[in-house]
Amino acid sequence: MTRHEQLINYLANRQRKYADGLEIFEALAPKSYLDKYLSYFKSVTEPSQFDQHFTMLINKLTDIERNIKTSPANYSRASEEIIVTQVLATDKVKALADDKQDTIDNLRAEVVDLEETISDLEDSDEDKSAEIESLQDILEEKEALLKTLRDEVEQLNKPGVKVITEATLPPAMQVIYKRIKDITPLYASLHADLSSETISDDDRKKIADNLCKLDDERRSLWRKIDSYAEGVDVELEEKRPDYSDNPVVVGYEIARRIKRLKNNIVNSQNSVKRAEEEGKEVVRQNALARLEKYQIELAELEKVISQSE
């Protein structure tokens, strides 16, 4: 969610906490408010909702929320995306950890069975190379999943509050969070275009449609991160991004995608080289398949760029 959305949710929550409101105030208040009120608000820690400090804090946050709507340019951090902070009750943490541990135990048994099967095939007098490669591919996937689950259980078993930050998100979730951050400037650009008095009604409708699509995508991505924070398994689909109809925005999107593809290509090339050195043919083939896919998409996008110049 954005900081503005966080503020709206906070003001609507009758169970709100003073400390949370103070954190929002520090993030969004203009300098004049900070200079005038911050030390006063920090002079108490846990006042009741009827305390003058709490009442004034709510009043000032309400002023800020109103000003964000009327003068958004003065509140640049209001559109800033913030990561989810998830605090789980002890019993829920234990239930999640136990459930994941059961999955780990079952998965470990599957890994042992696969290793024994592969070993038997390798001792066979017949050529079982195709079957071995297939099973090795499955084995690597299960071992990767096993590591992920173990890391998650370790995190759940750590004492104290569970805070989800960008740095602690797994790679797949970091990709989602990065896309959310990419959407923010695109969203702002389209809003600026929409406010122009010189565009036609048809163009205005197209921009509004694109804004709705971006908003739907952003909300969908946040739901995935929220689900991950709650310990729910999230299914991720790997697909090429959809680009905007706005020529300025699409150029920006394609440029960022090209940069990402080039990084992916380098990473895949390194994976191929490392697999060759370690003699892991299945890993090498998988890396080569990814490399080919990235190179094809990159060539297509570079062709689009060259045709538009």
PDB file of C-alpha atoms in Angstrom:
ATOM      1  CA  MET A   1       0.000   0.000   0.000  1.00  0.00           C
ATOM      2  CA  THR A   2       1.023   3.648  -0.295  1.00  0.00           C
ATOM      3  CA  ARG A   3       1.677   5.831   2.732  1.00  0.00           C
ATOM      4  CA  HIS A   4      -1.478   7.774   1.884  1.00  0.00           C
ATOM      5  CA  GLU A   5      -3.492   4.534   1.977  1.00  0.00           C
ATOM      6  CA  GLN A   6      -1.802   3.657   5.256  1.00  0.00           C
ATOM      7  CA  LEU A   7      -2.911   7.015   6.672  1.00  0.00           C
ATOM      8  CA  ILE A   8      -6.503   6.539   5.479  1.00  0.00           C
ATOM      9  CA  ASN A   9      -6.646   3.063   7.016  1.00  0.00           C
ATOM     10  CA  TYR A  10      -5.196   4.336  10.278  1.00  0.00           C
ATOM     11  CA  LEU A  11      -7.763   7.136  10.604  1.00  0.00           C
ATOM     12  CA  ALA A  12     -10.580   4.674   9.903  1.00  0.00           C
ATOM     13  CA  ASN A  13      -9.359   2.190  12.532  1.00  0.00           C
ATOM     14  CA  ARG A  14     -10.947   2.727  15.947  1.00  0.00           C
ATOM     15  CA  GLN A  15      -8.409   0.351  17.505  1.00  0.00           C
ATOM     16  CA  ARG A  16      -5.493   2.471  16.300  1.00  0.00           C
ATOM     17  CA  LYS A  17      -2.335   2.812  18.362  1.00  0.00           C
ATOM     18  CA  TYR A  18      -0.611   6.068  19.198  1.00  0.00           C
ATOM     19  CA  ALA A  19       2.831   4.813  18.159  1.00  0.00           C
ATOM     20  CA  ASP A  20       1.584   3.848  14.684  1.00  0.00           C
ATOM     21  CA  GLY A  21       0.052   7.286  14.189  1.00  0.00           C
ATOM     22  CA  LEU A  22       3.251   8.970  15.326  1.00  0.00           C
ATOM     23  CA  GLU A  23       5.250   6.939  12.790  1.00  0.00           C
ATOM     24  CA  ILE A  24       2.883   8.046  10.001  1.00  0.00           C
ATOM     25  CA  PHE A  25       3.084  11.661  11.185  1.00  0.00           C
ATOM     26  CA  GLU A  26       6.903  11.610  11.043  1.00  0.00           C
ATOM     27  CA  ALA A  27       6.790  10.170   7.526  1.00  0.00           C
ATOM     28  CA  LEU A  28       4.203  12.526   6.005  1.00  0.00           C
ATOM     29  CA  ALA A  29       4.095  15.763   8.010  1.00  0.00           C
ATOM     30  CA  PRO A  30       5.582  18.891   6.413  1.00  0.00           C
ATOM     31  CA  LYS A  31       8.567  20.499   8.115  1.00  0.00           C
ATOM     32  CA  SER A  32       6.431  23.186   9.733  1.00  0.00           C
ATOM     33  CA  TYR A  33       4.322  20.516  11.456  1.00  0.00           C
ATOM     34  CA  LEU A  34       7.382  18.537  12.514  1.00  0.00           C
ATOM     35  CA  ASP A  35       9.047  21.596  14.021  1.00  0.00           C
ATOM     36  CA  LYS A  36       5.895  22.612  15.869  1.00  0.00           C
ATOM     37  CA  TYR A  37       4.392  19.323  17.063  1.00  0.00           C
ATOM     38  CA  LEU A  38       6.854  16.423  16.918  1.00  0.00           C
ATOM     39  CA  SER A  39       8.577  17.002  20.264  1.00  0.00           C
ATOM     40  CA  TYR A  40       5.175  17.439  21.903  1.00  0.00           C
ATOM     41  CA  PHE A  41       3.864  14.173  20.437  1.00  0.00           C
ATOM     42  CA  LYS A  42       7.045  12.342  21.477  1.00  0.00           C
ATOM     43  CA  SER A  43       6.774  13.546  25.070  1.00  0.00           C
ATOM     44  CA  VAL A  44       4.367  10.646  25.796  1.00  0.00           C
ATOM     45  CA  THR A  45       4.511   6.970  24.859  1.00  0.00           C
ATOM     46  CA  GLU A  46       1.153   5.255  25.345  1.00  0.00           C
ATOM     47  CA  PRO A  47      -1.540   7.860  26.020  1.00  0.00           C
ATOM     48  CA  SER A  48      -5.207   6.896  26.101  1.00  0.00           C
ATOM     49  CA  GLN A  49      -7.367   7.801  23.117  1.00  0.00           C
ATOM     50  CA  PHE A  50      -8.917  10.580  25.220  1.00  0.00           C
ATOM     51  CA  ASP A  51      -5.539  12.142  26.028  1.00  0.00           C
ATOM     52  CA  GLN A  52      -4.889  15.560  24.501  1.00  0.00           C
ATOM     53  CA  HIS A  53      -1.753  14.304  22.763  1.00  0.00           C
ATOM     54  CA  PHE A  54      -3.670  11.533  20.993  1.00  0.00           C
ATOM     55  CA  THR A  55      -6.537  13.873  20.053  1.00  0.00           C
ATOM     56  CA  MET A  56      -4.196  16.475  18.581  1.00  0.00           C
ATOM     57  CA  LEU A  57      -2.246  13.795  16.690  1.00  0.00           C
ATOM     58  CA  ILE A  58      -5.455  12.554  15.050  1.00  0.00           C
ATOM     59  CA  ASN A  59      -6.443  16.134  14.180  1.00  0.00           C
ATOM     60  CA  LYS A  60      -3.109  16.838  12.516  1.00  0.00           C
ATOM     61  CA  LEU A  61      -3.137  13.555  10.632  1.00  0.00           C
ATOM     62  CA  THR A  62      -6.643  14.395   9.415  1.00  0.00           C
ATOM     63  CA  ASP A  63      -5.341  17.769   8.195  1.00  0.00           C
ATOM     64  CA  ILE A  64      -2.483  16.031   6.402  1.00  0.00           C
ATOM     65  CA  GLU A  65      -4.832  13.546   4.715  1.00  0.00           C
ATOM     66  CA  ARG A  66      -7.035  16.409   3.509  1.00  0.00           C
ATOM     67  CA  ASN A  67      -4.021  18.361   2.232  1.00  0.00           C
ATOM     68  CA  ILE A  68      -2.681  15.334   0.340  1.00  0.00           C
ATOM     69  CA  LYS A  69      -5.913  15.249  -1.665  1.00  0.00           C
ATOM     70  CA  THR A  70      -5.885  18.971  -2.460  1.00  0.00           C
ATOM     71  CA  SER A  71      -2.114  19.483  -2.900  1.00  0.00           C
ATOM     72  CA  PRO A  72      -0.507  16.101  -3.641  1.00  0.00           C
ATOM     73  CA  ALA A  73       2.627  17.740  -5.069  1.00  0.00           C
ATOM     74  CA  ASN A  74       3.495  18.982  -1.566  1.00  0.00           C
ATOM     75  CA  TYR A  75       3.455  15.450  -0.159  1.00  0.00           C
ATOM     76  CA  SER A  76       5.852  13.422  -2.308  1.00  0.00           C
ATOM     77  CA  ARG A  77       6.069  10.572   0.207  1.00  0.00           C
ATOM     78  CA  ALA A  78       2.301  10.041   0.167  1.00  0.00           C
ATOM     79  CA  SER A  79       2.576   7.898  -2.990  1.00  0.00           C
ATOM     80  CA  GLU A  80       5.556   5.966  -1.625  1.00  0.00           C
ATOM     81  CA  GLU A  81       4.944   2.218  -1.487  1.00  0.00           C
ATOM     82  CA  ILE A  82       5.579   0.637   1.904  1.00  0.00           C
ATOM     83  CA  ILE A  83       6.272  -2.992   2.641  1.00  0.00           C
ATOM     84  CA  VAL A  84       3.995  -5.148   4.775  1.00  0.00           C
ATOM     85  CA  THR A  85       4.698  -5.526   8.465  1.00  0.00           C
ATOM     86  CA  GLN A  86       3.191  -8.736   9.767  1.00  0.00           C
ATOM     87  CA  VAL A  87       2.857  -9.564  13.440  1.00  0.00           C
ATOM     88  CA  LEU A  88       1.596 -13.068  14.129  1.00  0.00           C
ATOM     89  CA  ALA A  89       0.159 -14.401  17.366  1.00  0.00           C
ATOM     90  CA  THR A  90       2.253 -17.089  19.055  1.00  0.00           C
ATOM     91  CA  ASP A  91      -0.293 -19.850  18.454  1.00  0.00           C
ATOM     92  CA  LYS A  92      -0.538 -18.972  14.748  1.00  0.00           C
ATOM     93  CA  VAL A  93       3.254 -18.932  14.413  1.00  0.00           C
ATOM     94  CA  LYS A  94       3.471 -22.379  16.027  1.00  0.00           C
ATOM     95  CA  ALA A  95       0.703 -23.770  13.811  1.00  0.00           C
ATOM     96  CA  LEU A  96       2.402 -22.458  10.672  1.00  0.00           C
ATOM     97  CA  ALA A  97       5.799 -23.750  11.761  1.00  0.00           C
ATOM     98  CA  ASP A  98       4.380 -27.193  12.613  1.00  0.00           C
ATOM     99  CA  ASP A  99       2.547 -27.384   9.288  1.00  0.00           C
ATOM    100  CA  LYS A 100       5.665 -26.458   7.337  1.00  0.00           C
ATOM    101  CA  GLN A 101       7.749 -28.904   9.375  1.00  0.00           C
ATOM    102  CA  ASP A 102       5.362 -31.708   8.423  1.00  0.00           C
ATOM    103  CA  THR A 103       5.837 -30.749   4.776  1.00  0.00           C
ATOM    104  CA  ILE A 104       9.606 -30.744   5.275  1.00  0.00           C
ATOM    105  CA  ASP A 105       9.540 -34.246   6.784  1.00  0.00           C
ATOM    106  CA  ASN A 106       7.505 -35.590   3.869  1.00  0.00           C
ATOM    107  CA  LEU A 107       9.677 -33.804   1.343  1.00  0.00           C
ATOM    108  CA  ARG A 108      12.868 -35.099   2.936  1.00  0.00           C
ATOM    109  CA  ALA A 109      11.553 -38.671   2.582  1.00  0.00           C
ATOM    110  CA  GLU A 110      10.811 -38.009  -1.109  1.00  0.00           C
ATOM    111  CA  VAL A 111      14.337 -36.676  -1.622  1.00  0.00           C
ATOM    112  CA  VAL A 112      15.869 -39.797  -0.042  1.00  0.00           C
ATOM    113  CA  ASP A 113      13.727 -42.043  -2.271  1.00  0.00           C
ATOM    114  CA  LEU A 114      14.767 -40.097  -5.376  1.00  0.00           C
ATOM    115  CA  GLU A 115      18.448 -40.298  -4.441  1.00  0.00           C
ATOM    116  CA  GLU A 116      18.178 -44.051  -3.973  1.00  0.00           C
ATOM    117  CA  THR A 117      16.336 -44.479  -7.289  1.00  0.00           C
ATOM    118  CA  ILE A 118      18.942 -42.428  -9.149  1.00  0.00           C
ATOM    119  CA  SER A 119      21.725 -44.423  -7.510  1.00  0.00           C
ATOM    120  CA  ASP A 120      20.103 -47.699  -8.604  1.00  0.00           C
ATOM    121  CA  LEU A 121      19.714 -46.420 -12.183  1.00  0.00           C
ATOM    122  CA  GLU A 122      23.356 -45.316 -12.291  1.00  0.00           C
ATOM    123  CA  ASP A 123      24.409 -48.869 -11.281  1.00  0.00           C
ATOM    124  CA  SER A 124      22.293 -50.383 -14.054  1.00  0.00           C
ATOM    125  CA  ASP A 125      23.966 -52.026 -17.068  1.00  0.00           C
ATOM    126  CA  GLU A 126      21.374 -50.421 -19.345  1.00  0.00           C
ATOM    127  CA  ASP A 127      21.476 -46.842 -20.626  1.00  0.00           C
ATOM    128  CA  LYS A 128      19.231 -44.950 -18.185  1.00  0.00           C
ATOM    129  CA  SER A 129      20.674 -41.485 -18.815  1.00  0.00           C
ATOM    130  CA  ALA A 130      17.387 -39.904 -19.955  1.00  0.00           C
ATOM    131  CA  GLU A 131      15.525 -41.212 -16.922  1.00  0.00           C
ATOM    132  CA  ILE A 132      18.345 -40.176 -14.596  1.00  0.00           C
ATOM    133  CA  GLU A 133      18.361 -36.620 -15.975  1.00  0.00           C
ATOM    134  CA  SER A 134      14.613 -36.355 -15.529  1.00  0.00           C
ATOM    135  CA  LEU A 135      14.795 -37.547 -11.943  1.00  0.00           C
ATOM    136  CA  GLN A 136      17.740 -35.256 -11.190  1.00  0.00           C
ATOM    137  CA  ASP A 137      15.692 -32.313 -12.409  1.00  0.00           C
ATOM    138  CA  ILE A 138      12.862 -33.302 -10.025  1.00  0.00           C
ATOM    139  CA  LEU A 139      15.390 -33.850  -7.229  1.00  0.00           C
ATOM    140  CA  GLU A 140      16.851 -30.370  -7.638  1.00  0.00           C
ATOM    141  CA  GLU A 141      13.404 -28.791  -7.513  1.00  0.00           C
ATOM    142  CA  LYS A 142      12.512 -30.666  -4.329  1.00  0.00           C
ATOM    143  CA  GLU A 143      15.854 -29.801  -2.719  1.00  0.00           C
ATOM    144  CA  ALA A 144      15.305 -26.114  -3.550  1.00  0.00           C
ATOM    145  CA  LEU A 145      11.817 -26.272  -2.045  1.00  0.00           C
ATOM    146  CA  LEU A 146      13.220 -28.048   1.001  1.00  0.00           C
ATOM    147  CA  LYS A 147      15.726 -25.240   1.577  1.00  0.00           C
ATOM    148  CA  THR A 148      13.022 -22.590   1.209  1.00  0.00           C
ATOM    149  CA  LEU A 149      10.779 -24.339   3.726  1.00  0.00           C
ATOM    150  CA  ARG A 150      13.620 -24.763   6.212  1.00  0.00           C
ATOM    151  CA  ASP A 151      14.440 -21.049   5.954  1.00  0.00           C
ATOM    152  CA  GLU A 152      10.772 -20.188   6.521  1.00  0.00           C
ATOM    153  CA  VAL A 153      10.545 -22.433   9.597  1.00  0.00           C
ATOM    154  CA  GLU A 154      13.735 -20.904  10.976  1.00  0.00           C
ATOM    155  CA  GLN A 155      12.269 -17.423  10.492  1.00  0.00           C
ATOM    156  CA  LEU A 156       8.978 -18.393  12.134  1.00  0.00           C
ATOM    157  CA  ASN A 157      10.766 -19.896  15.132  1.00  0.00           C
ATOM    158  CA  LYS A 158      12.731 -16.730  15.828  1.00  0.00           C
ATOM    159  CA  PRO A 159      11.388 -14.934  18.909  1.00  0.00           C
ATOM    160  CA  GLY A 160       9.776 -11.512  18.757  1.00  0.00           C
ATOM    161  CA  VAL A 161       7.849  -9.566  16.182  1.00  0.00           C
ATOM    162  CA  LYS A 162       7.906 -10.802  12.603  1.00  0.00           C
ATOM    163  CA  VAL A 163       8.731  -7.923  10.275  1.00  0.00           C
ATOM    164  CA  ILE A 164       8.700  -8.429   6.522  1.00  0.00           C
ATOM    165  CA  THR A 165      11.107  -6.133   4.690  1.00  0.00           C
ATOM    166  CA  GLU A 166      12.208  -6.029   1.075  1.00  0.00           C
ATOM    167  CA  ALA A 167      15.605  -7.470   2.026  1.00  0.00           C
ATOM    168  CA  THR A 168      14.043 -10.467   3.782  1.00  0.00           C
ATOM    169  CA  LEU A 169      11.599 -11.293   0.989  1.00  0.00           C
ATOM    170  CA  PRO A 170      12.522 -14.342  -1.108  1.00  0.00           C
ATOM    171  CA  PRO A 171      13.688 -13.601  -4.694  1.00  0.00           C
ATOM    172  CA  ALA A 172      10.261 -14.234  -6.260  1.00  0.00           C
ATOM    173  CA  MET A 173       8.608 -11.831  -3.824  1.00  0.00           C
ATOM    174  CA  GLN A 174      11.350  -9.249  -4.384  1.00  0.00           C
ATOM    175  CA  VAL A 175      10.489  -9.308  -8.099  1.00  0.00           C
ATOM    176  CA  ILE A 176       6.855  -8.595  -7.200  1.00  0.00           C
ATOM    177  CA  TYR A 177       7.831  -5.779  -4.835  1.00  0.00           C
ATOM    178  CA  LYS A 178      10.145  -4.268  -7.468  1.00  0.00           C
ATOM    179  CA  ARG A 179       7.270  -4.277  -9.965  1.00  0.00           C
ATOM    180  CA  ILE A 180       5.124  -2.437  -7.402  1.00  0.00           C
ATOM    181  CA  LYS A 181       7.822   0.221  -7.103  1.00  0.00           C
ATOM    182  CA  ASP A 182       8.054   0.423 -10.914  1.00  0.00           C
ATOM    183  CA  ILE A 183       4.317   1.079 -11.129  1.00  0.00           C
ATOM    184  CA  THR A 184       4.476   4.129  -8.843  1.00  0.00           C
ATOM    185  CA  PRO A 185       6.211   6.554 -11.289  1.00  0.00           C
ATOM    186  CA  LEU A 186       4.103   5.213 -14.168  1.00  0.00           C
ATOM    187  CA  TYR A 187       0.976   5.865 -12.132  1.00  0.00           C
ATOM    188  CA  ALA A 188       2.132   9.405 -11.368  1.00  0.00           C
ATOM    189  CA  SER A 189       2.971  10.053 -15.031  1.00  0.00           C
ATOM    190  CA  LEU A 190      -0.458   8.938 -16.197  1.00  0.00           C
ATOM    191  CA  HIS A 191      -2.147  11.047 -13.514  1.00  0.00           C
ATOM    192  CA  ALA A 192      -0.239  14.073 -14.795  1.00  0.00           C
ATOM    193  CA  ASP A 193      -1.338  13.298 -18.362  1.00  0.00           C
ATOM    194  CA  LEU A 194      -4.924  12.902 -17.206  1.00  0.00           C
ATOM    195  CA  SER A 195      -4.958  16.357 -15.645  1.00  0.00           C
ATOM    196  CA  SER A 196      -3.914  18.014 -18.913  1.00  0.00           C
ATOM    197  CA  GLU A 197      -6.589  20.222 -20.451  1.00  0.00           C
ATOM    198  CA  THR A 198      -5.250  19.745 -23.981  1.00  0.00           C
ATOM    199  CA  ILE A 199      -5.930  16.024 -24.450  1.00  0.00           C
ATOM    200  CA  SER A 200      -8.985  14.709 -26.250  1.00  0.00           C
ATOM    201  CA  ASP A 201     -11.787  12.779 -24.568  1.00  0.00           C
ATOM    202  CA  ASP A 202     -10.678   9.579 -26.326  1.00  0.00           C
ATOM    203  CA  ASP A 203      -7.105   9.963 -25.084  1.00  0.00           C
ATOM    204  CA  ARG A 204      -8.377  10.788 -21.608  1.00  0.00           C
ATOM    205  CA  LYS A 205     -10.415   7.571 -21.595  1.00  0.00           C
ATOM    206  CA  LYS A 206      -7.392   5.517 -22.688  1.00  0.00           C
ATOM    207  CA  ILE A 207      -5.280   7.041 -19.920  1.00  0.00           C
ATOM    208  CA  ALA A 208      -8.029   6.394 -17.362  1.00  0.00           C
ATOM    209  CA  ASP A 209      -8.249   2.771 -18.536  1.00  0.00           C
ATOM    210  CA  ASN A 210      -4.484   2.374 -18.153  1.00  0.00           C
ATOM    211  CA  LEU A 211      -4.646   3.869 -14.676  1.00  0.00           C
ATOM    212  CA  CYS A 212      -7.302   1.334 -13.712  1.00  0.00           C
ATOM    213  CA  LYS A 213      -5.180  -1.520 -15.083  1.00  0.00           C
ATOM    214  CA  LEU A 214      -2.108  -0.361 -13.179  1.00  0.00           C
ATOM    215  CA  ASP A 215      -4.140   0.025  -9.987  1.00  0.00           C
ATOM    216  CA  ASP A 216      -5.605  -3.464 -10.387  1.00  0.00           C
ATOM    217  CA  GLU A 217      -2.133  -4.900 -10.986  1.00  0.00           C
ATOM    218  CA  ARG A 218      -0.676  -3.090  -7.955  1.00  0.00           C
ATOM    219  CA  ARG A 219      -3.471  -4.311  -5.684  1.00  0.00           C
ATOM    220  CA  SER A 220      -3.095  -7.864  -6.984  1.00  0.00           C
ATOM    221  CA  LEU A 221       0.656  -7.812  -6.332  1.00  0.00           C
ATOM    222  CA  TRP A 222       0.167  -6.470  -2.814  1.00  0.00           C
ATOM    223  CA  ARG A 223      -2.304  -9.271  -2.100  1.00  0.00           C
ATOM    224  CA  LYS A 224       0.414 -11.767  -3.009  1.00  0.00           C
ATOM    225  CA  ILE A 225       2.884 -10.144  -0.630  1.00  0.00           C
ATOM    226  CA  ASP A 226       0.226  -9.981   2.091  1.00  0.00           C
ATOM    227  CA  SER A 227      -0.486 -13.679   1.568  1.00  0.00           C
ATOM    228  CA  TYR A 228       3.216 -14.504   1.787  1.00  0.00           C
ATOM    229  CA  ALA A 229       3.499 -12.489   5.022  1.00  0.00           C
ATOM    230  CA  GLU A 230       0.639 -14.527   6.469  1.00  0.00           C
ATOM    231  CA  GLY A 231       2.391 -17.785   5.609  1.00  0.00           C
ATOM    232  CA  VAL A 232       0.118 -18.656   2.696  1.00  0.00           C
ATOM    233  CA  ASP A 233       1.704 -20.375  -0.300  1.00  0.00           C
ATOM    234  CA  VAL A 234       1.643 -18.038  -3.298  1.00  0.00           C
ATOM    235  CA  GLU A 235       1.510 -19.356  -6.845  1.00  0.00           C
ATOM    236  CA  LEU A 236       3.608 -17.247  -9.193  1.00  0.00           C
ATOM    237  CA  GLU A 237       3.147 -17.125 -12.932  1.00  0.00           C
ATOM    238  CA  GLU A 238       6.102 -16.246 -15.082  1.00  0.00           C
ATOM    239  CA  LYS A 239       4.918 -14.193 -18.025  1.00  0.00           C
ATOM    240  CA  ARG A 240       6.039 -11.264 -20.083  1.00  0.00           C
ATOM    241  CA  PRO A 241       4.807  -7.882 -18.848  1.00  0.00           C
ATOM    242  CA  ASP A 242       1.959  -6.023 -20.530  1.00  0.00           C
ATOM    243  CA  TYR A 243       3.033  -2.609 -21.760  1.00  0.00           C
ATOM    244  CA  SER A 244       1.116   0.647 -21.636  1.00  0.00           C
ATOM    245  CA  ASP A 245      -0.592   2.202 -24.675  1.00  0.00           C
ATOM    246  CA  ASN A 246       0.926   5.551 -23.717  1.00  0.00           C
ATOM    247  CA  PRO A 247       4.028   6.037 -25.971  1.00  0.00           C
ATOM    248  CA  VAL A 248       5.989   7.869 -23.272  1.00  0.00           C
ATOM    249  CA  VAL A 249       5.193   5.323 -20.597  1.00  0.00           C
ATOM    250  CA  VAL A 250       5.775   2.302 -22.830  1.00  0.00           C
ATOM    251  CA  GLY A 251       9.245   3.584 -23.739  1.00  0.00           C
ATOM    252  CA  TYR A 252      10.092   3.817 -20.066  1.00  0.00           C
ATOM    253  CA  GLU A 253       8.697   0.341 -19.372  1.00  0.00           C
ATOM    254  CA  ILE A 254      10.557  -1.275 -22.281  1.00  0.00           C
ATOM    255  CA  ALA A 255      13.841   0.370 -21.277  1.00  0.00           C
ATOM    256  CA  ARG A 256      13.533  -1.036 -17.759  1.00  0.00           C
ATOM    257  CA  ARG A 257      12.579  -4.457 -19.084  1.00  0.00           C
ATOM    258  CA  ILE A 258      15.589  -4.499 -21.439  1.00  0.00           C
ATOM    259  CA  LYS A 259      17.893  -3.661 -18.550  1.00  0.00           C
ATOM    260  CA  ARG A 260      16.391  -6.493 -16.494  1.00  0.00           C
ATOM    261  CA  LEU A 261      16.654  -8.960 -19.389  1.00  0.00           C
ATOM    262  CA  LYS A 262      20.335  -8.146 -19.864  1.00  0.00           C
ATOM    263  CA  ASN A 263      20.928  -8.850 -16.175  1.00  0.00           C
ATOM    264  CA  ASN A 264      18.991 -12.111 -16.475  1.00  0.00           C
ATOM    265  CA  ILE A 265      21.087 -13.116 -19.492  1.00  0.00           C
ATOM    266  CA  VAL A 266      24.339 -12.522 -17.608  1.00  0.00           C
ATOM    267  CA  ASN A 267      23.047 -14.500 -14.619  1.00  0.00           C
ATOM    268  CA  SER A 268      21.943 -17.378 -16.863  1.00  0.00           C
ATOM    269  CA  GLN A 269      25.298 -17.418 -18.670  1.00  0.00           C
ATOM    270  CA  ASN A 270      27.030 -17.632 -15.290  1.00  0.00           C
ATOM    271  CA  SER A 271      24.716 -20.496 -14.316  1.00  0.00           C
ATOM    272  CA  VAL A 272      25.602 -22.372 -17.514  1.00  0.00           C
ATOM    273  CA  LYS A 273      29.315 -21.919 -16.881  1.00  0.00           C
ATOM    274  CA  ARG A 274      29.034 -22.984 -13.251  1.00  0.00           C
ATOM    275  CA  ALA A 275      26.956 -26.067 -14.172  1.00  0.00           C
ATOM    276  CA  GLU A 276      29.545 -27.074 -16.775  1.00  0.00           C
ATOM    277  CA  GLU A 277      32.344 -26.778 -14.226  1.00  0.00           C
ATOM    278  CA  GLU A 278      30.377 -28.845 -11.697  1.00  0.00           C
ATOM    279  CA  GLY A 279      29.236 -31.383 -14.275  1.00  0.00           C
ATOM    280  CA  LYS A 280      25.520 -30.748 -13.670  1.00  0.00           C
ATOM    281  CA  GLU A 281      24.048 -31.296 -17.113  1.00  0.00           C
ATOM    282  CA  VAL A 282      20.394 -30.904 -16.086  1.00  0.00           C
ATOM    283  CA  VAL A 283      21.089 -27.584 -14.411  1.00  0.00           C
ATOM    284  CA  ARG A 284      23.039 -26.529 -17.508  1.00  0.00           C
ATOM    285  CA  GLN A 285      20.154 -27.405 -19.827  1.00  0.00           C
ATOM    286  CA  ASN A 286      17.644 -25.527 -17.659  1.00  0.00           C
ATOM    287  CA  ALA A 287      19.908 -22.478 -17.614  1.00  0.00           C
ATOM    288  CA  LEU A 288      20.341 -22.665 -21.390  1.00  0.00           C
ATOM    289  CA  ALA A 289      16.549 -22.783 -21.830  1.00  0.00           C
ATOM    290  CA  ARG A 290      16.157 -19.658 -19.692  1.00  0.00           C
ATOM    291  CA  LEU A 291      18.990 -17.977 -21.557  1.00  0.00           C
ATOM    292  CA  GLU A 292      17.352 -18.631 -24.923  1.00  0.00           C
ATOM    293  CA  LYS A 293      14.008 -17.290 -23.700  1.00  0.00           C
ATOM    294  CA  TYR A 294      15.591 -14.076 -22.372  1.00  0.00           C
ATOM    295  CA  GLN A 295      17.614 -13.569 -25.559  1.00  0.00           C
ATOM    296  CA  ILE A 296      14.524 -13.963 -27.771  1.00  0.00           C
ATOM    297  CA  GLU A 297      12.526 -11.456 -25.735  1.00  0.00           C
ATOM    298  CA  LEU A 298      15.462  -9.022 -25.682  1.00  0.00           C
ATOM    299  CA  ALA A 299      15.829  -9.215 -29.470  1.00  0.00           C
ATOM    300  CA  GLU A 300      12.114  -8.540 -29.911  1.00  0.00           C
ATOM    301  CA  LEU A 301      12.187  -5.495 -27.633  1.00  0.00           C
ATOM    302  CA  GLU A 302      15.331  -4.088 -29.246  1.00  0.00           C
ATOM    303  CA  LYS A 303      13.603  -4.450 -32.612  1.00  0.00           C
ATOM    304  CA  VAL A 304      10.620  -2.478 -31.281  1.00  0.00           C
ATOM    305  CA  ILE A 305      12.958   0.273 -30.052  1.00  0.00           C
ATOM    306  CA  SER A 306      14.836   0.455 -33.367  1.00  0.00           C
ATOM    307  CA  GLN A 307      11.585   0.698 -35.365  1.00  0.00           C
ATOM    308  CA  SER A 308      10.336   3.565 -33.214  1.00  0.00           C
ATOM    309  CA  GLU A 309      13.487   5.647 -33.722  1.00  0.00           C
TER     310      GLU A 309
END
